[in-house]
mmCIF file of C-alpha atoms in Angstrom:
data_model
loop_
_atom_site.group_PDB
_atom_site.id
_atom_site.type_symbol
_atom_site.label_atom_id
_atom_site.label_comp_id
_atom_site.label_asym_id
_atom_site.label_seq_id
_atom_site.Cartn_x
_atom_site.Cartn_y
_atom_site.Cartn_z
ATOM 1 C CA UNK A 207 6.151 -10.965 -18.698
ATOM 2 C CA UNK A 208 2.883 -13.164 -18.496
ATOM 3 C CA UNK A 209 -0.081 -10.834 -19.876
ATOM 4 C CA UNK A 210 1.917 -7.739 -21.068
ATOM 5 C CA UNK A 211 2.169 -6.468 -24.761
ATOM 6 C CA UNK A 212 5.395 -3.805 -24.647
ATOM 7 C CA UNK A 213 3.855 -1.158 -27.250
ATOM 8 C CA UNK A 214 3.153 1.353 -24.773
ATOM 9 C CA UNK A 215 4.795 4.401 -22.785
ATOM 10 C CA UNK A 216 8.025 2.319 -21.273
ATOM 11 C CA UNK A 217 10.199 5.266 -20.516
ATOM 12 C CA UNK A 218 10.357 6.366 -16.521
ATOM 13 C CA UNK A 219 10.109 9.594 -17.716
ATOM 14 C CA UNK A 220 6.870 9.340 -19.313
ATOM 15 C CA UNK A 221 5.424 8.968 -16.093
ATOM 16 C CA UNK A 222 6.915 12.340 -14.408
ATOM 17 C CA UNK A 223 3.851 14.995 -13.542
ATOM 18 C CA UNK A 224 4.937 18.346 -11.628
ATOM 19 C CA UNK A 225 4.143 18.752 -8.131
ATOM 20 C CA UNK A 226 3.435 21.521 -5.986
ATOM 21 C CA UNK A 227 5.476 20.690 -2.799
ATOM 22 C CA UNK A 228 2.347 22.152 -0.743
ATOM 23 C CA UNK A 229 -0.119 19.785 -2.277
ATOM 24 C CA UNK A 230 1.672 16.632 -0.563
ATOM 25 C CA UNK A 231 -0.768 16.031 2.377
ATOM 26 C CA UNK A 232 0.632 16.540 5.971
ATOM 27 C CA UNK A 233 -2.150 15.332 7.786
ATOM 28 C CA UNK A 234 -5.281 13.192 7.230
ATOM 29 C CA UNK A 235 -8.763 15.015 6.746
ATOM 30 C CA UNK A 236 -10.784 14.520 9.543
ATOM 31 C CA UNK A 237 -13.464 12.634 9.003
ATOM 32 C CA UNK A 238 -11.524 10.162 7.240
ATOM 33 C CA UNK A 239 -14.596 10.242 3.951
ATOM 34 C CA UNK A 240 -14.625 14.150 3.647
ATOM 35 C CA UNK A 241 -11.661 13.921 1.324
ATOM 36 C CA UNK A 242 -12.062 14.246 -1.922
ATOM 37 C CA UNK A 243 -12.413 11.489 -4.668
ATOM 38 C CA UNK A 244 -11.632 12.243 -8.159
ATOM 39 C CA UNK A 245 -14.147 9.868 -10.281
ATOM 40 C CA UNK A 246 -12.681 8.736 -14.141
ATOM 41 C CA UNK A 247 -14.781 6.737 -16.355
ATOM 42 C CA UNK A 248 -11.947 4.532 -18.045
ATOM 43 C CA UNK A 249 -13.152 4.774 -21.229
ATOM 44 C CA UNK A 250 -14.121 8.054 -22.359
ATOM 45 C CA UNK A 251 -11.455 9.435 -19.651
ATOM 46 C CA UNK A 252 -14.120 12.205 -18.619
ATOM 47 C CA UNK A 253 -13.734 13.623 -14.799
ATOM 48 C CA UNK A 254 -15.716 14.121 -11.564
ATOM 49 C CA UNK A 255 -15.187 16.122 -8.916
ATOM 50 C CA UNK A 256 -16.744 14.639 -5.844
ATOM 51 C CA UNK A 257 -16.385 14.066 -1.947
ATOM 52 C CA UNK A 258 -15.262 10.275 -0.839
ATOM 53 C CA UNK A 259 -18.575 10.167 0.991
ATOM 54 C CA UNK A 260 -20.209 10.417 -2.204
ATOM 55 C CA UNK A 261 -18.779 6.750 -2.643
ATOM 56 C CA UNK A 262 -21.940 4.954 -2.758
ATOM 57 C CA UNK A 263 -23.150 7.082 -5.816
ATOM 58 C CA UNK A 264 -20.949 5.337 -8.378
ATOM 59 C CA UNK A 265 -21.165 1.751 -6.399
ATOM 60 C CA UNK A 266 -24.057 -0.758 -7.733
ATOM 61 C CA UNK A 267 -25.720 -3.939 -6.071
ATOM 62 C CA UNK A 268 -24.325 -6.690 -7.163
ATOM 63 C CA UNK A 269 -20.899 -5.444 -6.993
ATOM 64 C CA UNK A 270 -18.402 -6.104 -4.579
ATOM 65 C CA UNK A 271 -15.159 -3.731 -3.019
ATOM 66 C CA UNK A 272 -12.222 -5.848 -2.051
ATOM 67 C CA UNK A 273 -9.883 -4.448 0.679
ATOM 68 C CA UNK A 274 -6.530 -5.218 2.089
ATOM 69 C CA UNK A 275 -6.464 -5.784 5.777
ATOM 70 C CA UNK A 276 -3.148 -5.707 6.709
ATOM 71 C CA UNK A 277 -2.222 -3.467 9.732
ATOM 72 C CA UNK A 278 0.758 -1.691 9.746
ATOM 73 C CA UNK A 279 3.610 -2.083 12.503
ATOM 74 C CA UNK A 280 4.839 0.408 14.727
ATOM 75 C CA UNK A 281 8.011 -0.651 12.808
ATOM 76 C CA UNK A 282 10.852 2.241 13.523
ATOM 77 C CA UNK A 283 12.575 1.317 16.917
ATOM 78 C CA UNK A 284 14.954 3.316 18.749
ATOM 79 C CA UNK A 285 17.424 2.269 20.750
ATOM 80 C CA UNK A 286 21.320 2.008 21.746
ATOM 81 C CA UNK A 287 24.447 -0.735 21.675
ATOM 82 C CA UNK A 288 24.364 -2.520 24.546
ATOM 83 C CA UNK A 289 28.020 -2.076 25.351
ATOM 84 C CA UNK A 290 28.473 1.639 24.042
ATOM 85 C CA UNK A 291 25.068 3.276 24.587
ATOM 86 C CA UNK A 292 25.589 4.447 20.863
ATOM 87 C CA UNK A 293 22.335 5.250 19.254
ATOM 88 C CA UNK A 294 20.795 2.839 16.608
ATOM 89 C CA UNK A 295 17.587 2.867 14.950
ATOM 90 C CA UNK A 296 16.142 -0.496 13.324
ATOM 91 C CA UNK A 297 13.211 -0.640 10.680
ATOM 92 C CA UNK A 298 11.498 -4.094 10.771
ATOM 93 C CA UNK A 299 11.070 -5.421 6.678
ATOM 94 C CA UNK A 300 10.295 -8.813 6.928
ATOM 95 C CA UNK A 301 9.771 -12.110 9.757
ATOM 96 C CA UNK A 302 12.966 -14.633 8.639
ATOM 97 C CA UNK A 303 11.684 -17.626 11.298
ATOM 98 C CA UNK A 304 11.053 -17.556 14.751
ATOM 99 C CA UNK A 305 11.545 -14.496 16.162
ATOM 100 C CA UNK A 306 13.844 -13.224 13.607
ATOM 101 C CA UNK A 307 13.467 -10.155 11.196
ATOM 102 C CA UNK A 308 15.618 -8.656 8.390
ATOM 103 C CA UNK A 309 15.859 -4.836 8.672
ATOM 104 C CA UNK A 310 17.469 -1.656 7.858
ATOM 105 C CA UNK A 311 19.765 -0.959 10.651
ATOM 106 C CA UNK A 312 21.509 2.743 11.281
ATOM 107 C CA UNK A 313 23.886 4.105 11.258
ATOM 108 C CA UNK A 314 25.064 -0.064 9.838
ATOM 109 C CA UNK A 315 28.617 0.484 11.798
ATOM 110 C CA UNK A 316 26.756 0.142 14.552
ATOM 111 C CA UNK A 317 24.701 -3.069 13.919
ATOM 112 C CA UNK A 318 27.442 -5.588 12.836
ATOM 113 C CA UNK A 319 27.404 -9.290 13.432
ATOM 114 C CA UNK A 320 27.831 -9.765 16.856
ATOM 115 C CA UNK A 321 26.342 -6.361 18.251
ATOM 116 C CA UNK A 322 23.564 -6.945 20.852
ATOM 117 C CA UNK A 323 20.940 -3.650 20.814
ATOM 118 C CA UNK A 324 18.692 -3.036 23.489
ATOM 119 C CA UNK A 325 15.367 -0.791 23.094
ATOM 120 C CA UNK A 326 12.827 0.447 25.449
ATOM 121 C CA UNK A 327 15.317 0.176 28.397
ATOM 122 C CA UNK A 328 15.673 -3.552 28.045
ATOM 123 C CA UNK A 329 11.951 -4.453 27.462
ATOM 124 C CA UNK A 330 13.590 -5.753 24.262
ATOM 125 C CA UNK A 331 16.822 -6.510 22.764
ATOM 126 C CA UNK A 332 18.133 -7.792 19.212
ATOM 127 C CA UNK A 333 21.281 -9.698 18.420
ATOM 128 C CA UNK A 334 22.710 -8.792 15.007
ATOM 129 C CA UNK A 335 23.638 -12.230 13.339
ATOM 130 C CA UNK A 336 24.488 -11.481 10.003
ATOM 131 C CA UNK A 337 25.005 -8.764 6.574
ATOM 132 C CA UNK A 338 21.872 -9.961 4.184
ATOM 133 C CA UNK A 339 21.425 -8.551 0.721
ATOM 134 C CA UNK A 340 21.289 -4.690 0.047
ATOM 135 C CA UNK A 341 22.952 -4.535 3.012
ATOM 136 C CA UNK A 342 19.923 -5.122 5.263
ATOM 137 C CA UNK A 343 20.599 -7.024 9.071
ATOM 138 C CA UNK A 344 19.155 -10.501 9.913
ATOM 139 C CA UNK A 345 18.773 -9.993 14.047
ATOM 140 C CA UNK A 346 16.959 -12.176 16.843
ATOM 141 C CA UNK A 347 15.199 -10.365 18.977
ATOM 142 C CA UNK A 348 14.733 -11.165 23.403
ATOM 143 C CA UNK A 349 12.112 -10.049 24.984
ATOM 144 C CA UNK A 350 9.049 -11.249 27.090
ATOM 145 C CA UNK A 351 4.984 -11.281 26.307
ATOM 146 C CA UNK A 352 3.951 -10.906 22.996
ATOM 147 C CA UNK A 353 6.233 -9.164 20.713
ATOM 148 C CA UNK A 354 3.687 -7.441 18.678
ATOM 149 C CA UNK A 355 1.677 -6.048 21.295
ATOM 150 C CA UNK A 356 5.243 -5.141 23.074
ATOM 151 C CA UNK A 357 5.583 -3.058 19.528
ATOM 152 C CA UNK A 358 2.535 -1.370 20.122
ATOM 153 C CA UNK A 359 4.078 0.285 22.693
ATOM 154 C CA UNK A 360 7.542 1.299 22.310
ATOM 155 C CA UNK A 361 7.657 1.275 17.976
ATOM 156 C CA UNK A 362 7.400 4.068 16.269
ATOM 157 C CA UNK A 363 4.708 4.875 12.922
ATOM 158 C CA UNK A 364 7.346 4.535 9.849
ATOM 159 C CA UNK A 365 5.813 7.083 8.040
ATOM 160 C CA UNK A 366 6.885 8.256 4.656
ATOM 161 C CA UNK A 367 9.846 10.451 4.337
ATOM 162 C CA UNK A 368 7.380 13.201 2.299
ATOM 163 C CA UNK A 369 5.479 13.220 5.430
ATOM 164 C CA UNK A 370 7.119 15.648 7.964
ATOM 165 C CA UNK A 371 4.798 16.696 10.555
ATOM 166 C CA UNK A 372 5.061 14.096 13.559
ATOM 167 C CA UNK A 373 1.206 11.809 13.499
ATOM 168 C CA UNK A 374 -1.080 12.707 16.892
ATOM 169 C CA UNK A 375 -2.522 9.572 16.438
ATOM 170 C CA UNK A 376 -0.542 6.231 15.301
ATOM 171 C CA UNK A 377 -4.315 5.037 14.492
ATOM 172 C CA UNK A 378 -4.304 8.020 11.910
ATOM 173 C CA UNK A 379 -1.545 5.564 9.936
ATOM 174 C CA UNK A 380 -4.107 2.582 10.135
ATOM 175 C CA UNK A 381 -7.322 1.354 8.548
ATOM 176 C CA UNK A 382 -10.415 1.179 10.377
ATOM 177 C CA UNK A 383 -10.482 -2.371 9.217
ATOM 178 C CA UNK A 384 -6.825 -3.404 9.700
ATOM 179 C CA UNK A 385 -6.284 -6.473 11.668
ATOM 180 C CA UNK A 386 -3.539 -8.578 10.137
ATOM 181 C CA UNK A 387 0.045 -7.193 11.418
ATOM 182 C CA UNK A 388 2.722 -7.349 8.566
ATOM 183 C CA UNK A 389 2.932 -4.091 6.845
ATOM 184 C CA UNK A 390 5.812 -1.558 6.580
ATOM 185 C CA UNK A 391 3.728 1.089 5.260
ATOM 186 C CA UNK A 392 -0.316 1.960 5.028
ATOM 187 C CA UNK A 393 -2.593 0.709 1.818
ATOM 188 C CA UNK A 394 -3.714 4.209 1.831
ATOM 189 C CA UNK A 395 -6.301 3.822 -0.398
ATOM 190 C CA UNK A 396 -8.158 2.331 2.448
ATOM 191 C CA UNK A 397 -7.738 5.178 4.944
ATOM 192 C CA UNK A 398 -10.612 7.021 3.730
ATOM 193 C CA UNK A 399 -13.305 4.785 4.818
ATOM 194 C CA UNK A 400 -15.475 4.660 7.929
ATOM 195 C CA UNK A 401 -17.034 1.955 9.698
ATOM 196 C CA UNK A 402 -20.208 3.823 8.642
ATOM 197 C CA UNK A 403 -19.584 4.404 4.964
ATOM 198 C CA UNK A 404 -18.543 0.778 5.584
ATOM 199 C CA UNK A 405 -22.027 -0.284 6.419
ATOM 200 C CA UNK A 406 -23.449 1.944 3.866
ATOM 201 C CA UNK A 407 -21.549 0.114 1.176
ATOM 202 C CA UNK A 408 -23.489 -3.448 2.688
ATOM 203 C CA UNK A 409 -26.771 -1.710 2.911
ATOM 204 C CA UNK A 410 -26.266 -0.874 -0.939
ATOM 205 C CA UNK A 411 -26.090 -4.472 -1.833
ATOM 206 C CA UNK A 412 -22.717 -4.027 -2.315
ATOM 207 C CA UNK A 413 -20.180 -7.005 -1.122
ATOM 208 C CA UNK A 414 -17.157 -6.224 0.785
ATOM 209 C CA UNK A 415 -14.102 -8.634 0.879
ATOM 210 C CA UNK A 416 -11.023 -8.999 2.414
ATOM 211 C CA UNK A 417 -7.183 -9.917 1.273
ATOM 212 C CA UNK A 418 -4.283 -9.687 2.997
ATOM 213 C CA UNK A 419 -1.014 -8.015 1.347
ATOM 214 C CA UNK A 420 1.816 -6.811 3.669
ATOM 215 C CA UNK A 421 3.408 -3.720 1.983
ATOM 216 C CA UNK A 422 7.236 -3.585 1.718
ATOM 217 C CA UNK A 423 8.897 -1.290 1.538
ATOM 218 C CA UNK A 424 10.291 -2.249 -2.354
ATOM 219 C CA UNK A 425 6.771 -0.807 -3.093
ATOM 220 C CA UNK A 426 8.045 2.459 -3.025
ATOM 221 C CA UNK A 427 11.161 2.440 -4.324
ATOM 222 C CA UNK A 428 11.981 4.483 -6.575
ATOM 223 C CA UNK A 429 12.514 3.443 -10.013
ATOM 224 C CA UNK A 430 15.999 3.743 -11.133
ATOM 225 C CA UNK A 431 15.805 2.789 -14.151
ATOM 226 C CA UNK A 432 15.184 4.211 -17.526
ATOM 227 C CA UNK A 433 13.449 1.703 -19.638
ATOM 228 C CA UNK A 434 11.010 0.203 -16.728
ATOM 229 C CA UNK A 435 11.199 -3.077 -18.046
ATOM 230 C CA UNK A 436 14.256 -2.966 -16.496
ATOM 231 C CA UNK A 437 13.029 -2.408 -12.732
ATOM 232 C CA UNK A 438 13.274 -5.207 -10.295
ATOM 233 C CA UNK A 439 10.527 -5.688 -8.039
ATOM 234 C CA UNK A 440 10.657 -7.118 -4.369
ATOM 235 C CA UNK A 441 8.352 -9.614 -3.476
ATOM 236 C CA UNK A 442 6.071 -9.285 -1.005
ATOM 237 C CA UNK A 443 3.343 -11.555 0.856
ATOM 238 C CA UNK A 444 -0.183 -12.625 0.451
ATOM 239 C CA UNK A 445 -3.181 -13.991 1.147
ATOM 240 C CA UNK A 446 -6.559 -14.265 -0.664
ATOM 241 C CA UNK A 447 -8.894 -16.036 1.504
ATOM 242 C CA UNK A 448 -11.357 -19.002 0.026
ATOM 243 C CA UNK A 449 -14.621 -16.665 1.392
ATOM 244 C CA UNK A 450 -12.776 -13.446 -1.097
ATOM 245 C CA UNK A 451 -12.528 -16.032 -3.788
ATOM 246 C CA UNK A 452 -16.065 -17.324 -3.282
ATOM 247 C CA UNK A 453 -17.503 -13.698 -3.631
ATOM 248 C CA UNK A 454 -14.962 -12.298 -6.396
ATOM 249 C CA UNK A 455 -16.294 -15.635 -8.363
ATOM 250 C CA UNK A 456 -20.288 -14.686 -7.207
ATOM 251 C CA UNK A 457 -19.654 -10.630 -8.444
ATOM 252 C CA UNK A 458 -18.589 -11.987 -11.979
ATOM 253 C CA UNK A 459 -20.986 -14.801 -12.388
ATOM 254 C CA UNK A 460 -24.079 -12.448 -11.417
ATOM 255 C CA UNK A 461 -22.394 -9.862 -13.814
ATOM 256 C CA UNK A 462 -21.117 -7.165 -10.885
ATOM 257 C CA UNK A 463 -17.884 -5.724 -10.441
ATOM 258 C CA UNK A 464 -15.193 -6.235 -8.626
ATOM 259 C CA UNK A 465 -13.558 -3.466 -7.385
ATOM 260 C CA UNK A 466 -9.942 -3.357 -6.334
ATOM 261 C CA UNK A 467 -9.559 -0.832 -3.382
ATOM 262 C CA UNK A 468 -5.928 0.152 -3.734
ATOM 263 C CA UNK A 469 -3.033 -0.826 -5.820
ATOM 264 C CA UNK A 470 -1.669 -3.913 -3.067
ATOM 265 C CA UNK A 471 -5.729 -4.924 -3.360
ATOM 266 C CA UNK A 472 -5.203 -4.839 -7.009
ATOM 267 C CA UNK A 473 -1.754 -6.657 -6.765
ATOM 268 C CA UNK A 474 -3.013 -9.505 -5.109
ATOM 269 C CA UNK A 475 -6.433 -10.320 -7.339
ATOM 270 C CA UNK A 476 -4.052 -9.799 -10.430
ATOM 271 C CA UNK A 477 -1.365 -12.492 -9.003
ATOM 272 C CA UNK A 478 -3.957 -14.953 -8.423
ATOM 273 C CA UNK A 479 -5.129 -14.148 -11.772
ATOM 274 C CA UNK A 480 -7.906 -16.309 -13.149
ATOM 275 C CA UNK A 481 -8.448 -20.093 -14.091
ATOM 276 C CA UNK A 482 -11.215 -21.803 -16.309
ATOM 277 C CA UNK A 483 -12.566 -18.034 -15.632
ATOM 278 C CA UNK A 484 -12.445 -18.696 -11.660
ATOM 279 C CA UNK A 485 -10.098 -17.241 -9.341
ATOM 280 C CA UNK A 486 -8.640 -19.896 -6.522
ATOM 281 C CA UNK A 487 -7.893 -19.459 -3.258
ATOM 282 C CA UNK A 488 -3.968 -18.555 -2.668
ATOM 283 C CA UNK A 489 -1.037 -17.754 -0.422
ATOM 284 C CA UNK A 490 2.228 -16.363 -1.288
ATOM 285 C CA UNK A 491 4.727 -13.918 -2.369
ATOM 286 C CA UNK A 492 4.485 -12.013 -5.368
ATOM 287 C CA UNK A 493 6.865 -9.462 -7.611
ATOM 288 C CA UNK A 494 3.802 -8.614 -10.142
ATOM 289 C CA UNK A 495 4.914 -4.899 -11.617
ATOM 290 C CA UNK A 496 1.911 -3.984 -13.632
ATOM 291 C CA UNK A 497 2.112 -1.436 -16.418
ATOM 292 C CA UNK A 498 0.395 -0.389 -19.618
ATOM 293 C CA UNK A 499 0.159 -3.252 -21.899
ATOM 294 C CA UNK A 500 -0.975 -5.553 -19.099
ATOM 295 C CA UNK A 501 -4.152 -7.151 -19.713
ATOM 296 C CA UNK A 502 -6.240 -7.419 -16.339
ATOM 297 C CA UNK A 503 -8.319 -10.439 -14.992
ATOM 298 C CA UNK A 504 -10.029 -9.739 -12.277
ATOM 299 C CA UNK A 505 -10.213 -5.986 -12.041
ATOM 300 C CA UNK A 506 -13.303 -3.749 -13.501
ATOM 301 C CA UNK A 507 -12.621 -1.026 -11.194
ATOM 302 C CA UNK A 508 -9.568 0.432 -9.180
ATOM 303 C CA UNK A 509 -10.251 2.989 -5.889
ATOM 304 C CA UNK A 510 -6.400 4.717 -5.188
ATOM 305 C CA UNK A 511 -4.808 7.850 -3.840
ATOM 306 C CA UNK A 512 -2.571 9.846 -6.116
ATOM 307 C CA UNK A 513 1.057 8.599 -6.281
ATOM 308 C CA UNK A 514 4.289 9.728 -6.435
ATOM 309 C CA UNK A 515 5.749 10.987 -10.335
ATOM 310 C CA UNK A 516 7.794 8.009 -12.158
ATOM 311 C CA UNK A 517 6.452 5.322 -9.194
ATOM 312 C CA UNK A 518 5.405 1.970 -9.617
ATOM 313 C CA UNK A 519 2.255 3.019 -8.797
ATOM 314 C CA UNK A 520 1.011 5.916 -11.149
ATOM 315 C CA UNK A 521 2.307 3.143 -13.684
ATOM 316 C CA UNK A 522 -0.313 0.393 -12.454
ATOM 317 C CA UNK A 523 -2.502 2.769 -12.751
ATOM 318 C CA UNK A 524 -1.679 4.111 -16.112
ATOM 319 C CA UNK A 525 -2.132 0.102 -17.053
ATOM 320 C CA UNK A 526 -5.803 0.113 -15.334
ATOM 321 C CA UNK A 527 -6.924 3.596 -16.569
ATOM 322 C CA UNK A 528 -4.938 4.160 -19.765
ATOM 323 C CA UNK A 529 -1.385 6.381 -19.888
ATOM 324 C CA UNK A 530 -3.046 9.609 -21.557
ATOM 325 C CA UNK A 531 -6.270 9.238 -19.195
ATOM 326 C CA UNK A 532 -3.808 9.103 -16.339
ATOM 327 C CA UNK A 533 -2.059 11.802 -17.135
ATOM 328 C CA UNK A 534 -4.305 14.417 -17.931
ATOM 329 C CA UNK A 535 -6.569 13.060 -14.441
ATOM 330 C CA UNK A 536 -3.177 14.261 -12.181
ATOM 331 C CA UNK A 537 -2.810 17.320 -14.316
ATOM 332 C CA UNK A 538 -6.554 18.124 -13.383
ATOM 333 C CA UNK A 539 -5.924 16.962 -9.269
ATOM 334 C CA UNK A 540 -3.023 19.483 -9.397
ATOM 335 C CA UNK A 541 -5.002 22.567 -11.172
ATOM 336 C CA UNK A 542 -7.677 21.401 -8.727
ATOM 337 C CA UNK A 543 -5.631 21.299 -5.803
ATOM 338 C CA UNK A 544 -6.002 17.942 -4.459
ATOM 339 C CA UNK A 545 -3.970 16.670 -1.638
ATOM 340 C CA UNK A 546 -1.471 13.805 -2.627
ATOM 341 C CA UNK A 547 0.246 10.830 -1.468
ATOM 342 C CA UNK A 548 -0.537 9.062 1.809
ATOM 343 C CA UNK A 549 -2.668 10.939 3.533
ATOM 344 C CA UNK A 550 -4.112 12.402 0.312
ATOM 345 C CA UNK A 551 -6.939 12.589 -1.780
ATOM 346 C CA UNK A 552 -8.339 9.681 -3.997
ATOM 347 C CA UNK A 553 -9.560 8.726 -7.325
ATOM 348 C CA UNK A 554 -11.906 6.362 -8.742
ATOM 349 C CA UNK A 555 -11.450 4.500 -11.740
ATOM 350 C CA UNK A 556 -14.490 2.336 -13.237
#
């Protein structure tokens, strides 16, 4: 793989950290920047335990934060067979054309080619029209108005199967930036900030920047996989803006930093990647799995929550922050008792 030296931890075992089953968040703090923020400096490894309104502390002018805007659907959608009343629930993945999605249909005996399912009685209706790959559906939905806004109101949050309480507020699962639909899950990285710590941030002479990255659900697959190098990615879309490029390309030529504010953030800048020591303007669909041994571009500092053991995730991390750093920074969150995962805690890593 472009950019990666394999002389590092490779096993997905190395990556497994105990876990406290009370320690996986619930429910988001309220305010959104009372959580806490666990700050590493990358190269000595040494730890700080601070509040995410504290933010601004470790932030200098001349930097700039860049942020993924993608809003997350209302993607779960209950509903019945049109000719049995049997139930069926779909889970939207990805657009396949005009008004056609691949999902994850159950129970799959009841979303075969052929089947029509209706939802919301009748506001909306998808014919199944074929068996795609992992088993996934390929259906056309029917409906009238505008089919996102028609989500808005009968979909359901697909929250995280760790997360078991039902969400008061589907808002809650969202950004207070969001405004690009696509996602099948939250950059939670993100949910910690305010419009006002937002506007802090500017005031601070700090830039703030926008991609686009709409999460799958591969994301968070588990790996299966011993030897990681052996874990397939799924691709997932993009877009970094000419205005982001312009200011990533400003930050380094004045000598700031760019920070990456969560790992789909991150994944983006890095699959772009820098030309001529530029980065371009881009759209498309990346696969990138980052892990030690990858040498970053673009990044000099990553914002993220805490992440599940032996993911993807802790591993891009582990690239960014160093495996033994890593490590011993979610052994302190757990003594510590941080909150984890979604609607957890975060950590800083400059």
């Amino acid at each position: 793989m472009d950019g990666t030296i394999q002389a590092q931890p490779m096993n997905k075992s190395d990556y497994f950290y105990s876990l406290p089953s009370e320690l996986i968040a619930q429910e988001p703090v309220e305010p959104r920047d009372h959580s806490r923020l666990l700050v590493m400096d990358r190269r000595s490894g040494s730890l700080r335990d601070r509040h995410f309104y504290d933010l601004t502390d470790f932030l200098k002018p001349g930097d700039c934060l860049i942020l993924n805007d993608s809003r997350v659907l209302p993607a779960r959608l209950y509903g019945q067979k049109k000719d049995t009343g049997a139930a069926v629930e779909l889970l939207l993945l990805h657009p396949r054309g005009e008004n056609r999605w691949e999902v994850l249909a159950g129970p799959g005996r009841r979303a075969k080619p052929g089947n029509i399912l209706t939802f919301a009685g009748g506001l909306l209706e998808a014919e199944v029209l074929e068996v795609v790959e992992e088993g996934n559906r390929l259906v056309e939905f029917r409906y009238e108005g505008n089919f996102y806004h028609l989500l808005e109101q009968i979909g359901k949050m697909p929250l995280p199967h760790y997360i078991t309480h039902p969400l008061a507020d589907n808002e809650r699962y969202q950004t207070v930036y969001s405004r690009e639909p696509g996602s099948a899950a939250a950059p939670t990285a993100g949910l910690h900030f305010t419009p006002q710590l937002l506007e802090q941030v500017r005031m601070q002479g700090v830039e703030v920047g926008f991609v686009t990255l709409h999460v799958g659900l591969g994301t968070f697959r588990p790996v299966k996989e011993e030897k990681i190098t052996d874990h397939k990615m799924h691709s997932e879309h993009y877009e970094l803006s000419p205005e982001t490029a312009a200011m990533v390309n400003r930050t380094k030529a004045r000598g700031g930093r760019v920070i990456a504010v969560g790992t789909t953030s991150c994944r983006t800048l890095e699959s772009v990647g820098m030309t001529n020591g530029r980065i371009e303007p881009a759209e498309g669909w990346t696969s990138i799995f980052i892990y030690p041994g990858y040498r970053f571009q673009v990044l000099d500092g990553l914002l993220t929550n805490f992440h599940l053991p032996e993911s993807t995730l802790i591993m891009l991390v582990s690239a960014f922050a160093g495996y033994a750093h890593t490590m011993s920074a979610y052994d302190h969150a757990v003594k510590q008792r941080y909150r984890f995962f979604s609607f957890g805690d975060a950590m800083l890593v400059l």
